[in-house]
PDB file of C-alpha atoms and ligand atoms in Angstrom:
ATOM      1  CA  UNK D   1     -17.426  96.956-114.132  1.00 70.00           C
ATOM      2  CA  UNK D   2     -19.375  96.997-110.842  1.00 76.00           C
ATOM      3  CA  UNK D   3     -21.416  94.285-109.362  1.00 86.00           C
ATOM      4  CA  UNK D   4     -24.782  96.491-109.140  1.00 97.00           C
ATOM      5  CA  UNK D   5     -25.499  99.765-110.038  1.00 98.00           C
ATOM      6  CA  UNK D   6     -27.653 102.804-108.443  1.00 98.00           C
ATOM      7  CA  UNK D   7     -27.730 105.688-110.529  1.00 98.00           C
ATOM      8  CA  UNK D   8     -30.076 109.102-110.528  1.00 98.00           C
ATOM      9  CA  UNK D   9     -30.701 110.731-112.771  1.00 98.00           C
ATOM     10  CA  UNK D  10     -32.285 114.160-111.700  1.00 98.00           C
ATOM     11  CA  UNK D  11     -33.519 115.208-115.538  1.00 97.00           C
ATOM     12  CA  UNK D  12     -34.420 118.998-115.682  1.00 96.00           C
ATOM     13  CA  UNK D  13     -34.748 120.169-111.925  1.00 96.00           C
ATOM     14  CA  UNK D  14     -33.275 122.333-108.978  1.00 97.00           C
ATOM     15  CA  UNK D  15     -31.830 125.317-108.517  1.00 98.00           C
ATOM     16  CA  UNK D  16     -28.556 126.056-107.084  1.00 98.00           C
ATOM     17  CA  UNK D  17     -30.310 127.237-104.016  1.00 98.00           C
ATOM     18  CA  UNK D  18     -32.011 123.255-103.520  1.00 98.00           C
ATOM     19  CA  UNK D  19     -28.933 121.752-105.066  1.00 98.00           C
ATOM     20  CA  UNK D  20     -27.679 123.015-102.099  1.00 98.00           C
ATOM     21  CA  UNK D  21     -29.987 121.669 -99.468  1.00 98.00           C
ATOM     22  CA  UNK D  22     -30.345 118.536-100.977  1.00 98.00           C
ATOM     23  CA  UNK D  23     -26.469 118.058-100.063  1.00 98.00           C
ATOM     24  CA  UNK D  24     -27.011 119.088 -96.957  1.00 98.00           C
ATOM     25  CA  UNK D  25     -29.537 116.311 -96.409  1.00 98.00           C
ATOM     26  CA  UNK D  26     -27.380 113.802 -97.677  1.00 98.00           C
ATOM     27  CA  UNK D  27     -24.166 114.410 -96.269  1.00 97.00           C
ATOM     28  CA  UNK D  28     -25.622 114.165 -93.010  1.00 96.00           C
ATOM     29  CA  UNK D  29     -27.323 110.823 -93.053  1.00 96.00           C
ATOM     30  CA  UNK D  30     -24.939 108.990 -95.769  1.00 95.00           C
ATOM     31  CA  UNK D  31     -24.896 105.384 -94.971  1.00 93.00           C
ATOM     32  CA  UNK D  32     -21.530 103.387 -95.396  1.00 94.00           C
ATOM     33  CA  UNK D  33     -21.940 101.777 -98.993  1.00 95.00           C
ATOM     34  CA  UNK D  34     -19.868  98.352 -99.959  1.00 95.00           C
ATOM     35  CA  UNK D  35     -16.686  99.293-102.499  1.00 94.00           C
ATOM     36  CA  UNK D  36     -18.292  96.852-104.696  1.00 95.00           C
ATOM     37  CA  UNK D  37     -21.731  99.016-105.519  1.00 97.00           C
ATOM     38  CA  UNK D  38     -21.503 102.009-107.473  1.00 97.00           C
ATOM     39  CA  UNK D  39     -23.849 104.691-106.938  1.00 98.00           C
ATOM     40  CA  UNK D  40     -24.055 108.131-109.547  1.00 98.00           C
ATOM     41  CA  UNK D  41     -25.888 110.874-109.747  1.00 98.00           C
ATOM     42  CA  UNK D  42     -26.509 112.209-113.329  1.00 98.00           C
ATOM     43  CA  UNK D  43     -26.992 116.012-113.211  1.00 98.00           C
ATOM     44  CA  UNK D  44     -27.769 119.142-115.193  1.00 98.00           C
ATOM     45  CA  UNK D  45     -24.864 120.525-116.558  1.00 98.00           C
ATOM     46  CA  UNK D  46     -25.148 123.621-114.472  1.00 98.00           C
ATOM     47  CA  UNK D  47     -25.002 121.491-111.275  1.00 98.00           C
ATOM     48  CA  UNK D  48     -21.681 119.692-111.827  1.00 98.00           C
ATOM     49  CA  UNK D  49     -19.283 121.763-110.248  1.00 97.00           C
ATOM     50  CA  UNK D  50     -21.451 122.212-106.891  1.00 97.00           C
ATOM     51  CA  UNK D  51     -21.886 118.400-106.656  1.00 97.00           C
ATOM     52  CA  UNK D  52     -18.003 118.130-107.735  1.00 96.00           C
ATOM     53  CA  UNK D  53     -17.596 120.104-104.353  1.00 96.00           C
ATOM     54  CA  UNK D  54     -19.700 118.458-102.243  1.00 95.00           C
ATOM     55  CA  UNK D  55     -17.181 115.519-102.194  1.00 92.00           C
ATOM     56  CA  UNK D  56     -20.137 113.174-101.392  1.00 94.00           C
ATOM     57  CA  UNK D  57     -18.843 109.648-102.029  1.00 92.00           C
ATOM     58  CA  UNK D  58     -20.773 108.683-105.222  1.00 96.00           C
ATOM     59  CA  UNK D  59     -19.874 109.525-108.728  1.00 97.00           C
ATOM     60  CA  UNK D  60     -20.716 111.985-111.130  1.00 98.00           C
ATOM     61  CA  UNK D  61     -22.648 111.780-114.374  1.00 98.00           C
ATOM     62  CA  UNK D  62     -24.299 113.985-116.979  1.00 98.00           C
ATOM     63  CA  UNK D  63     -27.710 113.210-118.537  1.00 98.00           C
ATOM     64  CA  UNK D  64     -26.163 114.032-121.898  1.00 98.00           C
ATOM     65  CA  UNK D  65     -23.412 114.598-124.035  1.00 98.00           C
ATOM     66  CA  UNK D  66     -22.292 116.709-127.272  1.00 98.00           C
ATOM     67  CA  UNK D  67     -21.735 113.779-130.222  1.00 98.00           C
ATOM     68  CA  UNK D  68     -19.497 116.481-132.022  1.00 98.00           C
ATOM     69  CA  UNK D  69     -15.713 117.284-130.654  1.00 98.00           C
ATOM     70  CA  UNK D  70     -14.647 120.605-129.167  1.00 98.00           C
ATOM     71  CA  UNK D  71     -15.608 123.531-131.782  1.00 98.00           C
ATOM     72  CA  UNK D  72     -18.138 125.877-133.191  1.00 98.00           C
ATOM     73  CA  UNK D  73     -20.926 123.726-131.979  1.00 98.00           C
ATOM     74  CA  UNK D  74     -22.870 126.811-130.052  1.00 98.00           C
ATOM     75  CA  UNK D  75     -24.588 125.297-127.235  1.00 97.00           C
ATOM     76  CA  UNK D  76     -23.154 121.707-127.056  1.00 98.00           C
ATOM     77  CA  UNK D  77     -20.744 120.510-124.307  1.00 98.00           C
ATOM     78  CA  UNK D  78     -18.286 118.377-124.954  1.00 98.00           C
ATOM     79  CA  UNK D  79     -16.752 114.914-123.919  1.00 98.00           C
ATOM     80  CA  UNK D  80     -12.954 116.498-123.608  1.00 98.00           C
ATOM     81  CA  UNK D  81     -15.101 119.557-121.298  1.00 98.00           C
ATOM     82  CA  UNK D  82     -16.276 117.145-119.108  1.00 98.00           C
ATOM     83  CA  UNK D  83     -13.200 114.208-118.738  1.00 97.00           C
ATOM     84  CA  UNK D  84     -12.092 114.548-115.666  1.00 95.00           C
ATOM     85  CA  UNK D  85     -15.370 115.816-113.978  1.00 95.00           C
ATOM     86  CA  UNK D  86     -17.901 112.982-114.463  1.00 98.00           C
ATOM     87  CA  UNK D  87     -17.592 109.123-114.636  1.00 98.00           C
ATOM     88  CA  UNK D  88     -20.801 108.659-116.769  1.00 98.00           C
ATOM     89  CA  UNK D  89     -23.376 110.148-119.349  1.00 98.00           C
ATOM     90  CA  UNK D  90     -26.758 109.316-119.676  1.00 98.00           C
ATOM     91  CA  UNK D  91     -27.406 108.857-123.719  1.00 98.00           C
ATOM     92  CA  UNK D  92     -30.485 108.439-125.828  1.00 98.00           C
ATOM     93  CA  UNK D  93     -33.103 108.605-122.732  1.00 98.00           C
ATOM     94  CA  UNK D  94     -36.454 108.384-124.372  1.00 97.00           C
ATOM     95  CA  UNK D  95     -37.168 111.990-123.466  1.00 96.00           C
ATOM     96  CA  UNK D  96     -33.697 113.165-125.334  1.00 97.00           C
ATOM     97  CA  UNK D  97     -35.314 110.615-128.307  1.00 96.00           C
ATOM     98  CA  UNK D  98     -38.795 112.377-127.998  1.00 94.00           C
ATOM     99  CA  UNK D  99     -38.667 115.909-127.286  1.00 95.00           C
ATOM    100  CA  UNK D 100     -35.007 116.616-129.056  1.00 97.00           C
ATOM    101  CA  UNK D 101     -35.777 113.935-132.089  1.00 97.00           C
ATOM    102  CA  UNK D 102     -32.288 112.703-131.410  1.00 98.00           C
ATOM    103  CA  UNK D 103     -31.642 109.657-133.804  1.00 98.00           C
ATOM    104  CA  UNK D 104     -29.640 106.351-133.071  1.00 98.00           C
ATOM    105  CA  UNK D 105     -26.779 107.830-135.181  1.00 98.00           C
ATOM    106  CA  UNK D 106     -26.438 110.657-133.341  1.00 98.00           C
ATOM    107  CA  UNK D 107     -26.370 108.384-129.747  1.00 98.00           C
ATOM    108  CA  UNK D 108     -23.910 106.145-131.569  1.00 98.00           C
ATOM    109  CA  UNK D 109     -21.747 109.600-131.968  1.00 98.00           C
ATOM    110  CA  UNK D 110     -22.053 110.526-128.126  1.00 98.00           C
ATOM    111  CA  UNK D 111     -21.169 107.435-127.363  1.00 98.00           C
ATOM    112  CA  UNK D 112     -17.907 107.120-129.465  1.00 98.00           C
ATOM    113  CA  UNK D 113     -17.180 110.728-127.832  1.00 98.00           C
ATOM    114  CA  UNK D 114     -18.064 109.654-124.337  1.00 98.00           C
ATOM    115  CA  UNK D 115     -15.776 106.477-124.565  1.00 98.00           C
ATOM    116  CA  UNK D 116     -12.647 108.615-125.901  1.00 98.00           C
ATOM    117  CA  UNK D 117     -12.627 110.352-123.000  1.00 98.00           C
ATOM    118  CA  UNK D 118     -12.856 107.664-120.573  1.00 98.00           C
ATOM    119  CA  UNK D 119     -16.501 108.735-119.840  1.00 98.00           C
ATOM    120  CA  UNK D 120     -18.634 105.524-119.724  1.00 98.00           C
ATOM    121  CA  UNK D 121     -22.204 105.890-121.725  1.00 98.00           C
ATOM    122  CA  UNK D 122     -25.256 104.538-120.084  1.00 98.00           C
ATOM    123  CA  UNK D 123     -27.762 103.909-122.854  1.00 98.00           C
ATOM    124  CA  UNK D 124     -31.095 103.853-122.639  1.00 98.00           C
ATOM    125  CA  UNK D 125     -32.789 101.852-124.933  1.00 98.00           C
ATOM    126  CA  UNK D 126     -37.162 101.347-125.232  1.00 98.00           C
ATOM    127  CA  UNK D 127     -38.914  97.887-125.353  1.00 97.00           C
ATOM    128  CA  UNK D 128     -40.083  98.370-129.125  1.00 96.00           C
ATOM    129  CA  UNK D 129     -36.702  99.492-130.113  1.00 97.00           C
ATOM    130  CA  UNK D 130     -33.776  98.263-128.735  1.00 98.00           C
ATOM    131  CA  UNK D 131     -32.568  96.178-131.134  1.00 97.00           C
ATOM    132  CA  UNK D 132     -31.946  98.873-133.681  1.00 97.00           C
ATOM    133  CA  UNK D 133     -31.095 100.946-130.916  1.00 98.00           C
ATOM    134  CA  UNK D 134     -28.073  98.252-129.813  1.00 97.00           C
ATOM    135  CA  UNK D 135     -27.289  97.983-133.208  1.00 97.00           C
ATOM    136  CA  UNK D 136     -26.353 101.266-134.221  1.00 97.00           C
ATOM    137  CA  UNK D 137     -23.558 101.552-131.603  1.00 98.00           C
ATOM    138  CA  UNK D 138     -19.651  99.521-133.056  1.00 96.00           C
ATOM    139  CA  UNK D 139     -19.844  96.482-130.923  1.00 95.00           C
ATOM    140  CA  UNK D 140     -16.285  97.354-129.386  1.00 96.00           C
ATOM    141  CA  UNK D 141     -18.357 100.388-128.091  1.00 97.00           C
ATOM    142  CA  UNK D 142     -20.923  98.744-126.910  1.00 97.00           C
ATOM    143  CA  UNK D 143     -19.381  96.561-124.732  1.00 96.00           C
ATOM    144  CA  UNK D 144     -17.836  99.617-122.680  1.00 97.00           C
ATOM    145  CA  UNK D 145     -21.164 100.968-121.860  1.00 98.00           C
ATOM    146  CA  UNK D 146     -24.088 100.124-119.640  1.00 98.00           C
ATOM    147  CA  UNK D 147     -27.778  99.477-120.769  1.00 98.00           C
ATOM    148  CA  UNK D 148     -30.465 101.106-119.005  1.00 98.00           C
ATOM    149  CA  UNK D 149     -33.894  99.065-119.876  1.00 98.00           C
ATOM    150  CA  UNK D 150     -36.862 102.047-119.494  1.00 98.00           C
ATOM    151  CA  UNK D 151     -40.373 101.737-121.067  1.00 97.00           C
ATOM    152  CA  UNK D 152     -41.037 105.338-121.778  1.00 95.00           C
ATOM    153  CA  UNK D 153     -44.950 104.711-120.091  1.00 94.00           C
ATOM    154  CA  UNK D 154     -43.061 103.598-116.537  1.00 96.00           C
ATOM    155  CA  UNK D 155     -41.367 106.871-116.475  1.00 95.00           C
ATOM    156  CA  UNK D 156     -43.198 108.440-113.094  1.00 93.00           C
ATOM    157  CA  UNK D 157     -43.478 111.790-114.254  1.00 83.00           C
ATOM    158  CA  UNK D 158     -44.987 111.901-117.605  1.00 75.00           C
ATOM    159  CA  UNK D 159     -45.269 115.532-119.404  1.00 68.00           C
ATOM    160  CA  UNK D 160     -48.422 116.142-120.513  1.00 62.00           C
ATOM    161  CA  UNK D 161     -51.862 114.881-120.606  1.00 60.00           C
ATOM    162  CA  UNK D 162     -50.118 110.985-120.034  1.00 59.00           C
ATOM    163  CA  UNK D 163     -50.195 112.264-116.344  1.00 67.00           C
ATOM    164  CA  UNK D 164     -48.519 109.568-114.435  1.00 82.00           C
ATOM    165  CA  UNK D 165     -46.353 106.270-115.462  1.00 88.00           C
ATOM    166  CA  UNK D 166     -46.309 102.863-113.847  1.00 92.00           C
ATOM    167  CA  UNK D 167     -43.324 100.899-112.732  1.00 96.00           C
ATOM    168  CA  UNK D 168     -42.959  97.494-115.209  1.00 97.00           C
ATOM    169  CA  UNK D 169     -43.881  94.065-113.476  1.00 98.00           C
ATOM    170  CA  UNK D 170     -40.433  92.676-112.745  1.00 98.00           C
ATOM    171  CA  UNK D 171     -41.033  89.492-114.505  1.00 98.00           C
ATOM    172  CA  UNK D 172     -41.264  91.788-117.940  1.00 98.00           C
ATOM    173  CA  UNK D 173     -38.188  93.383-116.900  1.00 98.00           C
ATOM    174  CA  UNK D 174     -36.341  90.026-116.720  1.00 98.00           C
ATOM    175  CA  UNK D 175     -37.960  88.957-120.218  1.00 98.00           C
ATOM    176  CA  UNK D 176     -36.424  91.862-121.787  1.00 98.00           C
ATOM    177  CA  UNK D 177     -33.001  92.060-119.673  1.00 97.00           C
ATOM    178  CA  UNK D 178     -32.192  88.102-120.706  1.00 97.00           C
ATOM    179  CA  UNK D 179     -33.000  89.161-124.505  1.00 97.00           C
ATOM    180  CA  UNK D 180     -30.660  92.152-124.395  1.00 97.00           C
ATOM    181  CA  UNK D 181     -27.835  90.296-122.263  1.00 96.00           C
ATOM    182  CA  UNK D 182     -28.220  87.831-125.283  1.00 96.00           C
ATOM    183  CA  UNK D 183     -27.240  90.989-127.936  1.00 95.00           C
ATOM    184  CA  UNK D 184     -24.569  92.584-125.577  1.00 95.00           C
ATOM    185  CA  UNK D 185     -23.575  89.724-122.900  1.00 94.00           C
ATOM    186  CA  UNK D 186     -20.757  92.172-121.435  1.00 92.00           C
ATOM    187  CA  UNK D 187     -22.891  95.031-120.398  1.00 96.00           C
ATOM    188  CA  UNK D 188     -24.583  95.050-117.179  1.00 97.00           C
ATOM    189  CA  UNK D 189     -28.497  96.320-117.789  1.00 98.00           C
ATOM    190  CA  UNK D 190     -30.669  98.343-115.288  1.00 98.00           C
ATOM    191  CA  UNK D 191     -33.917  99.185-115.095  1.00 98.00           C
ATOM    192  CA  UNK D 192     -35.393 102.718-114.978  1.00 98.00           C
ATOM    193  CA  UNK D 193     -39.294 103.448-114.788  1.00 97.00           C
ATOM    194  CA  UNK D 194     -40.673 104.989-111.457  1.00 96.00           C
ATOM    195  CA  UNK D 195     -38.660 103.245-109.216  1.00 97.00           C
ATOM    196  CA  UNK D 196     -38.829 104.344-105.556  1.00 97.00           C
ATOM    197  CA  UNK D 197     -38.553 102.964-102.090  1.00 97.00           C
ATOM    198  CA  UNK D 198     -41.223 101.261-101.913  1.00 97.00           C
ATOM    199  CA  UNK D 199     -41.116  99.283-104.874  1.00 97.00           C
ATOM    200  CA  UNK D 200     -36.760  99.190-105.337  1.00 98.00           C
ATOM    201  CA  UNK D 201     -36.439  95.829-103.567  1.00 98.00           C
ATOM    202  CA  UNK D 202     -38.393  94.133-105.875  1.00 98.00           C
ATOM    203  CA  UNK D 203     -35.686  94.641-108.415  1.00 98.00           C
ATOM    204  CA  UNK D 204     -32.734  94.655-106.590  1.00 98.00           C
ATOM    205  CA  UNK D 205     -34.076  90.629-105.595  1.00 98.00           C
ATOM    206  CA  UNK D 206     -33.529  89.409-108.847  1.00 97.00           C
ATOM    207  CA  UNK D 207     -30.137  88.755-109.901  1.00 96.00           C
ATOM    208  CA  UNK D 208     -30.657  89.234-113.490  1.00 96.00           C
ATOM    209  CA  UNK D 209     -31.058  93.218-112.919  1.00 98.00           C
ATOM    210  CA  UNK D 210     -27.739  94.697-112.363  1.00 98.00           C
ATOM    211  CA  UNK D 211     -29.346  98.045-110.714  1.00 98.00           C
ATOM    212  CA  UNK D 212     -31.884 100.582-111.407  1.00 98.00           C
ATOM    213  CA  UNK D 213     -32.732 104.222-112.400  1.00 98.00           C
ATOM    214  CA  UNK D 214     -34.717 105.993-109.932  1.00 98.00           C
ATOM    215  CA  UNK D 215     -36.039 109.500-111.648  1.00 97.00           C
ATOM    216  CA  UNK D 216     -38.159 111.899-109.489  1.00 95.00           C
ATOM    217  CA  UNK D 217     -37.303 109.441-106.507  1.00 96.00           C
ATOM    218  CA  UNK D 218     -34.084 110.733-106.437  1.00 97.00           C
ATOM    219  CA  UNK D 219     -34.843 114.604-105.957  1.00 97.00           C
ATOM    220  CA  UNK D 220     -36.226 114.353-102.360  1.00 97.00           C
ATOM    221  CA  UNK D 221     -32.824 114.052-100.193  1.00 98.00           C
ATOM    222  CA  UNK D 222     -34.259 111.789 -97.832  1.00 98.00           C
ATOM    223  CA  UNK D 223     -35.823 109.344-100.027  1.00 98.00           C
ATOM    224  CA  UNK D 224     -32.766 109.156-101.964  1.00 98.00           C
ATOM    225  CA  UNK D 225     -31.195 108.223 -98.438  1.00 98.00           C
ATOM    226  CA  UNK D 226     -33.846 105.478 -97.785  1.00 98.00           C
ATOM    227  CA  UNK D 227     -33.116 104.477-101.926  1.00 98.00           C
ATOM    228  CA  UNK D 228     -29.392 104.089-101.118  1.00 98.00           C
ATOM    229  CA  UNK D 229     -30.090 102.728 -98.045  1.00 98.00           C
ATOM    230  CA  UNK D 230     -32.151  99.785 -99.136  1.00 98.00           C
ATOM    231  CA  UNK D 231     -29.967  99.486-102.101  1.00 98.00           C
ATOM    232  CA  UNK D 232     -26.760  98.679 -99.607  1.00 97.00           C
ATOM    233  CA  UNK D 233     -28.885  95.936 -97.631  1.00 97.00           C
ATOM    234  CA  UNK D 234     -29.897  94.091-100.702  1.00 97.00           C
ATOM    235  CA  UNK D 235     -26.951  94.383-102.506  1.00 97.00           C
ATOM    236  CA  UNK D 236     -24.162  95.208-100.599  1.00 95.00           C
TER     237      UNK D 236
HETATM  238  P1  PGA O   1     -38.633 108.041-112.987  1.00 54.26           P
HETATM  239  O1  PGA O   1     -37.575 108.345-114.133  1.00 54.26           O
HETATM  240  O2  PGA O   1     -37.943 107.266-111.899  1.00 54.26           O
HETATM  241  O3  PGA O   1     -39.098 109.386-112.523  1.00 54.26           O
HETATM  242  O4  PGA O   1     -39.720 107.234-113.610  1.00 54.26           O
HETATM  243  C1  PGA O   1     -36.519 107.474-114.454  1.00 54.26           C
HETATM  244  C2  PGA O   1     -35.850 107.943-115.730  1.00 54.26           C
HETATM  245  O5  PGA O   1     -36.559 108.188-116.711  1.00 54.26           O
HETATM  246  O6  PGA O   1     -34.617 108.085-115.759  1.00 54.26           O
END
């Protein structure tokens, strides 16, 4: 495990076309990040193979992952598809939970498939649930994976008439990261919910948060730069 994470996670956007640019950006204002941070960029599906390319020096991560094994499971991509391409998968973000009624059996199945193929699972888990969430997943499992902290109403971009969500007060993020280090004391836990430049330092001061999840942040190029920037002064 890492000492502090920084990891995007880029949800249903871009186009080849802006995939594209947005490298361009990057790669030409990447700031030199400390071995000990790790940085990841969880991508559409679609978008693997151009990032892949871009040999930018971050890792690679998907923002979900098939719970069932290669086979006639139209639609689904595997854990043995992607070993070998990505580091990481996203599972059981509250919009997968929401809009795609996944269940915490079904995340406990992506993560079993993540882990056999050396794929580490980041799972996000809500304030009112996380217990049962936690629980659902084979402790052995759960110890392998990273916990990503995320009230659904501190997600920036809201769909719908919710309009637009509110970063949680870091103080209620350190209530709720010392309660869940108490259930899985091996996994490091992030925060996600609107994080951006402005407001990042504000977690990354507090020890007890081992990184954060910027969203929509991470989509312009150059305020992911400033995010990665300010994430390497803090905690690099
Ligand atoms: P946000 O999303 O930074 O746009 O709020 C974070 C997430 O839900 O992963």
């Amino acid at each position: 495990m890492k000492s502090s994470y920084l990891i995007a996670n880029w949800k249903a956007n871009k186009t080849p076309a802006e995939v594209a640019a947005w490298i361009n950006t990057v790669a030409e204002s990447w700031p030199k990040t400390s071995p000990h941070l790790e940085i990841v960029i969880c991508v559409p599906f679609i978008h693997l193979d151009q990032i892949n390319k871009s040999h930018l020096p971050f890792k690679i991560g998907t923002q979900d992952i098939s719970p069932y094994p290669d086979g006639a499971y139209t639609g689904a991509i595997s854990a043995r598809m992607l070993e070998h391409q990505v580091h990481y998968a996203l599972v059981g973000h509250s919009e997968r939970r929401r809009y795609f009624h996944e269940t915490n059996a079904e995340i406990a199945l992506k993560v079993s498939q993540a882990i056999n193929y050396q794929i580490t699972p980041i799972v996000a888990v809500t304030p009112a649930n996380w217990r049962a969430q936690l629980n659902a997943l084979e402790a052995t499992e759960l110890s392998q994976c990273l916990i990503m902290y995320e009230p659904p109403e501190a997600i920036s971009q809201q769909t719908g008439p919710a309009g637009v969500g509110e970063a949680t007060p870091v103080d209620e993020v350190v209530v709720a990261i010392q309660a869940l280090k108490e259930v899985s004391p091996a996994s490091p836990v992030l925060y996600g919910g609107s994080v951006k430049s402005h407001n990042i330092d504000e977690y990354l001061n507090v020890p007890e948060i081992d990184g954060v999840v910027p969203g929509s942040a991470s989509l312009n190029a150059k305020e992911w730069l400033e995010i990665v920037t300010i994430f390497q002064k803090i905690r690099g």
